[in-house]
Tab-separated table of C-alpha atoms and ligand atoms in Angstrom:
chain	number	residue	atom	x	y	z
A	1	UNK	CA	-54.029	-4.255	-65.771
A	2	UNK	CA	-51.739	-6.168	-63.488
A	3	UNK	CA	-52.826	-9.446	-65.052
A	4	UNK	CA	-52.209	-8.137	-68.548
A	5	UNK	CA	-48.729	-7.126	-67.509
A	6	UNK	CA	-47.814	-10.485	-66.058
A	7	UNK	CA	-49.154	-12.186	-69.198
A	8	UNK	CA	-47.031	-9.946	-71.331
A	9	UNK	CA	-43.895	-11.081	-69.584
A	10	UNK	CA	-44.734	-14.725	-68.899
A	11	UNK	CA	-41.765	-17.007	-69.304
A	12	UNK	CA	-42.064	-19.889	-71.783
A	13	UNK	CA	-43.383	-23.090	-70.233
A	14	UNK	CA	-41.435	-25.604	-72.324
A	15	UNK	CA	-38.521	-25.983	-74.713
A	16	UNK	CA	-40.924	-25.934	-77.650
A	17	UNK	CA	-42.538	-22.771	-76.335
A	18	UNK	CA	-39.062	-21.224	-76.061
A	19	UNK	CA	-38.302	-22.171	-79.664
A	20	UNK	CA	-41.494	-20.621	-80.953
A	21	UNK	CA	-41.112	-17.542	-78.767
A	22	UNK	CA	-37.736	-16.885	-80.427
A	23	UNK	CA	-39.099	-17.818	-83.842
A	24	UNK	CA	-41.915	-15.284	-83.420
A	25	UNK	CA	-39.208	-12.597	-83.404
A	26	UNK	CA	-37.356	-14.045	-86.386
A	27	UNK	CA	-34.688	-15.761	-84.298
A	28	UNK	CA	-34.080	-19.319	-85.443
A	29	UNK	CA	-32.512	-21.283	-82.587
A	30	UNK	CA	-31.567	-24.936	-82.548
A	31	UNK	CA	-32.997	-27.192	-79.881
A	32	UNK	CA	-29.842	-27.201	-77.778
A	33	UNK	CA	-29.868	-23.402	-77.464
A	34	UNK	CA	-33.606	-23.326	-76.746
A	35	UNK	CA	-33.109	-25.954	-74.063
A	36	UNK	CA	-30.357	-24.139	-72.229
A	37	UNK	CA	-32.233	-20.850	-72.503
A	38	UNK	CA	-35.408	-22.435	-71.175
A	39	UNK	CA	-33.447	-23.857	-68.246
A	40	UNK	CA	-31.683	-20.574	-67.539
A	41	UNK	CA	-35.063	-18.828	-67.316
A	42	UNK	CA	-36.519	-21.576	-65.178
A	43	UNK	CA	-33.577	-21.938	-62.826
A	44	UNK	CA	-32.958	-18.167	-62.756
A	45	UNK	CA	-29.338	-18.665	-63.650
A	46	UNK	CA	-27.186	-16.447	-65.862
A	47	UNK	CA	-26.554	-17.861	-69.326
A	48	UNK	CA	-23.040	-17.649	-70.723
A	49	UNK	CA	-22.912	-17.841	-74.507
A	50	UNK	CA	-19.575	-18.341	-76.197
A	51	UNK	CA	-18.982	-18.717	-79.886
A	52	UNK	CA	-17.703	-17.380	-83.155
A	53	UNK	CA	-18.405	-13.813	-84.215
A	54	UNK	CA	-21.723	-13.089	-85.858
A	55	UNK	CA	-23.547	-16.227	-84.765
A	56	UNK	CA	-26.419	-14.577	-82.904
A	57	UNK	CA	-25.151	-14.337	-79.312
A	58	UNK	CA	-25.966	-10.667	-78.772
A	59	UNK	CA	-29.133	-10.968	-80.816
A	60	UNK	CA	-30.620	-13.583	-78.524
A	61	UNK	CA	-30.716	-11.158	-75.602
A	62	UNK	CA	-32.361	-8.502	-77.771
A	63	UNK	CA	-34.843	-11.038	-79.121
A	64	UNK	CA	-35.699	-12.301	-75.673
A	65	UNK	CA	-36.286	-8.776	-74.373
A	66	UNK	CA	-38.688	-8.008	-77.220
A	67	UNK	CA	-40.441	-11.349	-77.011
A	68	UNK	CA	-40.966	-11.140	-73.245
A	69	UNK	CA	-41.716	-7.418	-73.248
A	70	UNK	CA	-38.811	-6.776	-70.882
A	71	UNK	CA	-36.412	-3.886	-70.827
A	72	UNK	CA	-33.015	-4.679	-72.299
A	73	UNK	CA	-30.078	-3.286	-70.363
A	74	UNK	CA	-26.759	-3.706	-72.091
A	75	UNK	CA	-23.339	-3.539	-70.546
A	76	UNK	CA	-20.853	-3.470	-73.404
A	77	UNK	CA	-17.516	-4.684	-72.051
A	78	UNK	CA	-14.152	-3.338	-73.160
A	79	UNK	CA	-10.603	-3.249	-71.914
A	80	UNK	CA	-10.413	-0.890	-68.964
A	81	UNK	CA	-14.149	-0.965	-68.183
A	82	UNK	CA	-14.418	0.304	-64.632
A	83	UNK	CA	-17.053	0.520	-61.953
A	84	UNK	CA	-17.830	4.153	-62.810
A	85	UNK	CA	-18.997	3.055	-66.262
A	86	UNK	CA	-20.546	-0.229	-65.180
A	87	UNK	CA	-22.274	0.514	-61.886
A	88	UNK	CA	-22.572	4.165	-60.905
A	89	UNK	CA	-20.835	7.489	-60.856
A	90	UNK	CA	-21.439	10.658	-58.895
A	91	UNK	CA	-22.347	13.645	-61.029
A	92	UNK	CA	-19.385	15.771	-59.918
A	93	UNK	CA	-20.278	18.762	-62.051
A	94	UNK	CA	-23.754	19.040	-60.558
A	95	UNK	CA	-22.453	18.310	-57.075
A	96	UNK	CA	-19.944	21.143	-57.403
A	97	UNK	CA	-22.672	23.430	-58.582
A	98	UNK	CA	-24.854	22.515	-55.616
A	99	UNK	CA	-21.967	23.267	-53.263
A	100	UNK	CA	-21.278	26.637	-54.915
A	101	UNK	CA	-24.934	27.559	-54.750
A	102	UNK	CA	-25.104	26.596	-51.089
A	103	UNK	CA	-21.984	28.665	-50.396
A	104	UNK	CA	-23.351	31.625	-52.313
A	105	UNK	CA	-26.521	31.320	-50.288
A	106	UNK	CA	-24.309	32.295	-47.377
A	107	UNK	CA	-25.198	31.518	-43.822
A	108	UNK	CA	-22.387	28.933	-43.630
A	109	UNK	CA	-24.666	26.207	-44.954
A	110	UNK	CA	-25.074	23.208	-42.709
A	111	UNK	CA	-22.172	21.043	-43.824
A	112	UNK	CA	-23.713	17.752	-42.862
A	113	UNK	CA	-27.019	18.460	-44.522
A	114	UNK	CA	-25.240	19.564	-47.676
A	115	UNK	CA	-23.142	16.434	-47.750
A	116	UNK	CA	-26.225	14.279	-47.281
A	117	UNK	CA	-27.875	16.059	-50.137
A	118	UNK	CA	-25.104	15.889	-52.695
A	119	UNK	CA	-24.590	12.198	-52.005
A	120	UNK	CA	-28.238	11.381	-52.603
A	121	UNK	CA	-29.835	9.616	-55.560
A	122	UNK	CA	-30.402	12.984	-57.228
A	123	UNK	CA	-26.702	13.194	-58.013
A	124	UNK	CA	-26.200	9.524	-58.748
A	125	UNK	CA	-25.680	8.482	-62.348
A	126	UNK	CA	-26.832	4.892	-62.598
A	127	UNK	CA	-24.953	2.712	-65.044
A	128	UNK	CA	-26.192	-0.598	-66.494
A	129	UNK	CA	-25.487	-2.921	-63.546
A	130	UNK	CA	-27.260	-0.673	-61.077
A	131	UNK	CA	-30.128	-0.033	-63.492
A	132	UNK	CA	-30.595	-3.775	-63.864
A	133	UNK	CA	-31.182	-4.159	-60.127
A	134	UNK	CA	-34.006	-1.625	-60.060
A	135	UNK	CA	-37.609	-2.698	-60.380
A	136	UNK	CA	-39.044	-2.411	-63.899
A	137	UNK	CA	-42.551	-2.323	-65.187
A	138	UNK	CA	-43.364	-5.637	-66.832
A	139	UNK	CA	-40.890	-7.649	-64.802
A	140	UNK	CA	-37.180	-8.089	-64.278
A	141	UNK	CA	-35.132	-6.683	-67.152
A	142	UNK	CA	-32.784	-8.636	-69.408
A	143	UNK	CA	-29.208	-7.731	-68.521
A	144	UNK	CA	-26.891	-8.327	-71.461
A	145	UNK	CA	-23.239	-8.360	-70.435
A	146	UNK	CA	-21.731	-8.338	-73.891
A	147	UNK	CA	-18.220	-9.475	-74.812
A	148	UNK	CA	-17.117	-10.179	-71.278
A	149	UNK	CA	-13.761	-11.533	-72.486
A	150	UNK	CA	-12.713	-7.956	-73.256
A	151	UNK	CA	-12.631	-6.903	-69.606
A	152	UNK	CA	-9.984	-7.880	-67.087
A	153	UNK	CA	-10.203	-10.459	-64.323
A	154	UNK	CA	-10.648	-7.908	-61.570
A	155	UNK	CA	-13.858	-6.743	-63.174
A	156	UNK	CA	-14.952	-10.328	-63.612
A	157	UNK	CA	-14.448	-10.977	-59.897
A	158	UNK	CA	-16.561	-7.935	-59.076
A	159	UNK	CA	-19.239	-9.099	-61.477
A	160	UNK	CA	-19.292	-12.460	-59.799
A	161	UNK	CA	-20.193	-10.750	-56.542
A	162	UNK	CA	-22.965	-8.735	-58.132
A	163	UNK	CA	-24.424	-11.797	-59.836
A	164	UNK	CA	-24.206	-13.942	-56.728
A	165	UNK	CA	-26.190	-11.554	-54.537
A	166	UNK	CA	-27.987	-9.379	-57.086
A	167	UNK	CA	-26.820	-6.403	-55.115
A	168	UNK	CA	-24.276	-3.609	-55.088
A	169	UNK	CA	-23.168	-1.387	-52.274
A	170	UNK	CA	-22.617	2.328	-52.646
A	171	UNK	CA	-20.664	3.505	-49.594
A	172	UNK	CA	-22.487	6.825	-49.313
A	173	UNK	CA	-25.967	5.388	-49.847
A	174	UNK	CA	-26.035	1.779	-48.753
A	175	UNK	CA	-26.899	-1.467	-50.508
A	176	UNK	CA	-29.120	-1.784	-53.564
A	177	UNK	CA	-30.649	-5.234	-53.835
A	178	UNK	CA	-32.889	-6.368	-56.659
A	179	UNK	CA	-36.322	-7.481	-55.491
A	180	UNK	CA	-36.470	-9.595	-58.627
A	181	UNK	CA	-33.022	-10.389	-60.088
A	182	UNK	CA	-32.512	-9.565	-63.769
A	183	UNK	CA	-32.359	-12.240	-66.452
A	184	UNK	CA	-28.652	-12.253	-67.243
A	185	UNK	CA	-27.086	-13.175	-70.569
A	186	UNK	CA	-23.314	-12.985	-70.905
A	187	UNK	CA	-21.466	-13.353	-74.173
A	188	UNK	CA	-17.835	-14.004	-74.962
A	189	UNK	CA	-15.842	-14.352	-78.156
A	190	UNK	CA	-13.307	-16.319	-76.178
A	191	UNK	CA	-10.308	-14.090	-76.756
A	192	UNK	CA	-9.490	-15.291	-73.237
A	193	UNK	CA	-11.025	-17.904	-70.967
A	194	UNK	CA	-13.723	-16.744	-68.572
A	195	UNK	CA	-12.810	-17.668	-65.008
A	196	UNK	CA	-14.146	-20.959	-63.612
A	197	UNK	CA	-15.735	-19.233	-60.627
A	198	UNK	CA	-17.958	-17.180	-62.917
A	199	UNK	CA	-18.667	-20.108	-65.215
A	200	UNK	CA	-19.796	-22.121	-62.246
A	201	UNK	CA	-22.618	-19.666	-61.605
A	202	UNK	CA	-23.853	-19.797	-65.191
A	203	UNK	CA	-25.393	-22.220	-67.607
A	204	UNK	CA	-23.179	-22.484	-70.635
A	205	UNK	CA	-23.755	-22.872	-74.344
A	206	UNK	CA	-21.402	-22.779	-77.308
A	207	UNK	CA	-23.061	-21.005	-80.237
A	208	UNK	CA	-21.676	-22.573	-83.375
A	209	UNK	CA	-22.334	-21.849	-87.028
A	210	UNK	CA	-25.792	-23.062	-88.038
A	211	UNK	CA	-26.176	-26.058	-90.348
A	212	UNK	CA	-27.562	-25.439	-93.834
A	213	UNK	CA	-31.286	-25.896	-93.073
A	214	UNK	CA	-31.113	-23.567	-90.075
A	215	UNK	CA	-29.056	-20.970	-91.913
A	216	UNK	CA	-31.622	-21.040	-94.717
A	217	UNK	CA	-34.401	-20.555	-92.175
A	218	UNK	CA	-32.485	-17.590	-90.685
A	219	UNK	CA	-32.081	-16.124	-94.157
A	220	UNK	CA	-35.804	-16.501	-94.816
A	221	UNK	CA	-36.608	-14.791	-91.529
A	222	UNK	CA	-34.090	-11.977	-91.771
A	223	UNK	CA	-33.671	-11.414	-95.515
A	224	UNK	CA	-37.078	-12.409	-96.859
A	225	UNK	CA	-36.555	-10.550	-100.127
A	226	UNK	CA	-33.892	-12.960	-101.360
A	227	UNK	CA	-35.305	-15.217	-104.102
A	228	UNK	CA	-35.547	-18.859	-102.958
A	229	UNK	CA	-32.984	-20.223	-105.387
A	230	UNK	CA	-30.480	-17.490	-104.574
A	231	UNK	CA	-30.970	-18.026	-100.827
A	232	UNK	CA	-30.263	-21.730	-101.173
A	233	UNK	CA	-27.132	-21.124	-103.209
A	234	UNK	CA	-25.898	-18.455	-100.810
A	235	UNK	CA	-26.275	-20.798	-97.853
A	236	UNK	CA	-24.629	-23.726	-99.647
A	237	UNK	CA	-21.734	-21.501	-100.733
A	238	UNK	CA	-21.234	-20.083	-97.246
A	239	UNK	CA	-21.341	-23.543	-95.719
A	240	UNK	CA	-18.719	-24.667	-98.257
A	241	UNK	CA	-16.442	-21.681	-97.684
A	242	UNK	CA	-16.548	-22.257	-93.908
A	243	UNK	CA	-14.935	-25.642	-94.506
A	244	UNK	CA	-11.922	-23.918	-96.102
A	245	UNK	CA	-8.821	-22.837	-94.215
A	246	UNK	CA	-9.649	-19.205	-93.535
A	247	UNK	CA	-8.278	-16.636	-91.157
A	248	UNK	CA	-11.844	-15.586	-90.371
A	249	UNK	CA	-14.799	-17.644	-91.530
A	250	UNK	CA	-18.013	-15.735	-92.265
A	251	UNK	CA	-20.671	-15.655	-89.543
A	252	UNK	CA	-24.436	-15.520	-89.993
A	253	UNK	CA	-24.178	-11.736	-90.019
A	254	UNK	CA	-22.009	-11.971	-93.160
A	255	UNK	CA	-24.408	-14.417	-94.814
A	256	UNK	CA	-27.222	-11.930	-94.286
A	257	UNK	CA	-25.081	-9.044	-95.542
A	258	UNK	CA	-24.087	-10.954	-98.636
A	259	UNK	CA	-27.651	-12.002	-99.438
A	260	UNK	CA	-28.786	-8.390	-99.028
A	261	UNK	CA	-25.974	-7.180	-101.288
A	262	UNK	CA	-26.941	-9.723	-103.946
A	263	UNK	CA	-30.586	-8.688	-103.780
A	264	UNK	CA	-29.475	-5.077	-104.226
A	265	UNK	CA	-27.724	-6.203	-107.399
A	266	UNK	CA	-30.937	-7.890	-108.596
A	267	UNK	CA	-29.239	-11.287	-108.638
A	268	UNK	CA	-31.428	-14.364	-108.836
A	269	UNK	CA	-28.621	-16.933	-108.894
A	270	UNK	CA	-24.883	-17.040	-108.237
A	271	UNK	CA	-22.219	-17.070	-110.928
A	272	UNK	CA	-18.427	-16.971	-110.513
A	273	UNK	CA	-18.016	-13.328	-111.553
A	274	UNK	CA	-20.795	-12.169	-109.232
A	275	UNK	CA	-19.337	-14.115	-106.317
A	276	UNK	CA	-15.835	-12.735	-106.948
A	277	UNK	CA	-17.117	-9.176	-107.121
A	278	UNK	CA	-19.101	-9.419	-103.882
A	279	UNK	CA	-16.744	-11.549	-101.807
A	280	UNK	CA	-16.020	-8.512	-99.635
A	281	UNK	CA	-19.440	-8.866	-98.018
A	282	UNK	CA	-18.459	-12.331	-96.838
A	283	UNK	CA	-14.719	-12.222	-96.151
A	284	UNK	CA	-13.075	-9.322	-94.365
A	285	UNK	CA	-9.413	-10.224	-94.705
A	286	UNK	CA	-7.511	-9.603	-97.892
A	287	UNK	CA	-5.548	-12.864	-97.471
A	288	UNK	CA	-8.799	-14.815	-97.274
A	289	UNK	CA	-10.243	-13.011	-100.295
A	290	UNK	CA	-7.109	-13.637	-102.291
A	291	UNK	CA	-7.043	-17.317	-101.361
A	292	UNK	CA	-10.667	-17.777	-102.416
A	293	UNK	CA	-10.564	-15.794	-105.670
A	294	UNK	CA	-10.403	-17.354	-109.116
A	295	UNK	CA	-10.577	-21.108	-109.527
A	296	UNK	CA	-11.453	-21.609	-105.869
A	297	UNK	CA	-14.654	-19.576	-106.215
A	298	UNK	CA	-15.650	-21.691	-109.174
A	299	UNK	CA	-14.877	-24.922	-107.350
A	300	UNK	CA	-16.920	-23.929	-104.276
A	301	UNK	CA	-19.731	-22.642	-106.420
A	302	UNK	CA	-19.923	-25.897	-108.395
A	303	UNK	CA	-20.022	-27.723	-105.105
A	304	UNK	CA	-22.778	-25.457	-103.780
A	305	UNK	CA	-24.842	-25.747	-106.938
A	306	UNK	CA	-24.520	-29.535	-106.967
A	307	UNK	CA	-25.792	-29.613	-103.383
A	308	UNK	CA	-28.744	-27.332	-103.956
A	309	UNK	CA	-29.813	-29.227	-107.030
A	310	UNK	CA	-29.913	-32.508	-105.118
B	401	ATP	N1	-30.232	-17.815	-85.124
B	401	ATP	C1	-30.432	-16.622	-85.675
B	401	ATP	N2	-31.662	-16.239	-86.036
B	401	ATP	C2	-31.868	-15.026	-86.593
B	401	ATP	N3	-30.900	-14.123	-86.830
B	401	ATP	C3	-29.656	-14.461	-86.489
B	401	ATP	C4	-29.348	-15.713	-85.897
B	401	ATP	N4	-28.036	-15.774	-85.666
B	401	ATP	C5	-27.531	-14.618	-86.095
B	401	ATP	N5	-28.487	-13.814	-86.590
B	401	ATP	C6	-28.288	-12.465	-87.159
B	401	ATP	O1	-26.906	-12.305	-87.363
B	401	ATP	C7	-26.485	-11.002	-86.972
B	401	ATP	C8	-25.332	-11.112	-86.025
B	401	ATP	O2	-25.762	-11.587	-84.787
B	401	ATP	P1	-25.101	-11.098	-83.432
B	401	ATP	O3	-24.714	-9.687	-83.526
B	401	ATP	O4	-26.010	-11.519	-82.344
B	401	ATP	O5	-23.781	-11.985	-83.411
B	401	ATP	P2	-22.777	-12.209	-82.206
B	401	ATP	O6	-22.689	-13.676	-82.018
B	401	ATP	O7	-23.154	-11.375	-81.055
B	401	ATP	O8	-21.449	-11.683	-82.877
B	401	ATP	P3	-20.177	-10.957	-82.198
B	401	ATP	O9	-19.473	-12.053	-81.489
B	401	ATP	O10	-19.442	-10.442	-83.391
B	401	ATP	O11	-20.714	-9.896	-81.314
B	401	ATP	C9	-27.670	-10.305	-86.410
B	401	ATP	O12	-28.127	-9.379	-87.355
B	401	ATP	C10	-28.713	-11.376	-86.198
B	401	ATP	O13	-29.958	-10.895	-86.542
B	402	MG	MG1	-22.240	-9.752	-80.177
């Protein structure tokens, strides 16, 4: 039983094994990403992924958790994220109730004993960071710290401490230290720079838009119902539109959405009217849509078709 469990969660032994592990879950990584991921797992270092929106940063943590049979623990960052939401919180309502009950029980309940009881694990609400330090069946969990750039620097400094020692201290209870530190993946959309001190602890990778062959492979893996010719044209068109001056270029997520929308419409190939009508799956800003409408759609489509023919 124990052996089966350790097999289930064995880490990949090479870069190629990492690539195929991801591929087995429909995640198509390039070699650079597989390399840095392999190293992060080997060296037990957090991996910081930065990049454009919708390029598979969050997905890689999910994929890795499934592929390794590990629990995924996600800390979604946002402005104002505090320790109560990230680490732990006392369950005040239940603590109050326990106090009332003790009081109602009369006998001038032993104050010290009561205090010890209400500040015990029973009344502790564990949030993602604390959960990630606990032991888990099947091995250390994957801790996804998503969109770190949305928090403030004070939180980042605290996080640095947690990552450095794999431990947190709760004044009333003592220190929780992970026997086996979690596998940590951090993502950022780079709305602000992550501090150097944190970066220094991590391995780093910029997740860019995929090239055409990889985007086609992603499409095949994630939207297998799209006819081959349509898939090729979709990818070529998206690659072409990304070269335009846009406020927000489409990510892989948009490519997949668009392909799915086209399949829903029973399309087997692109034409200018179809592209114009469905541009909203690809571009999410009216200025971008307006700039691409009309002759521009035709121009990009001709370009895409010429490429896919060759
Ligand atoms: N390399 C890839 N292989 C397979 N699917 C991918 C890949 N890259 C992106 N995707 C798909 O694209 C979608 C968006 O990915 P994800 O949510 O991970 O993007 P993100 O980089 O975290 O974006 P954001 O910065 O907006 O959070 C997902 O549905 C994912 O399945
Ligand atoms: Mg994400």
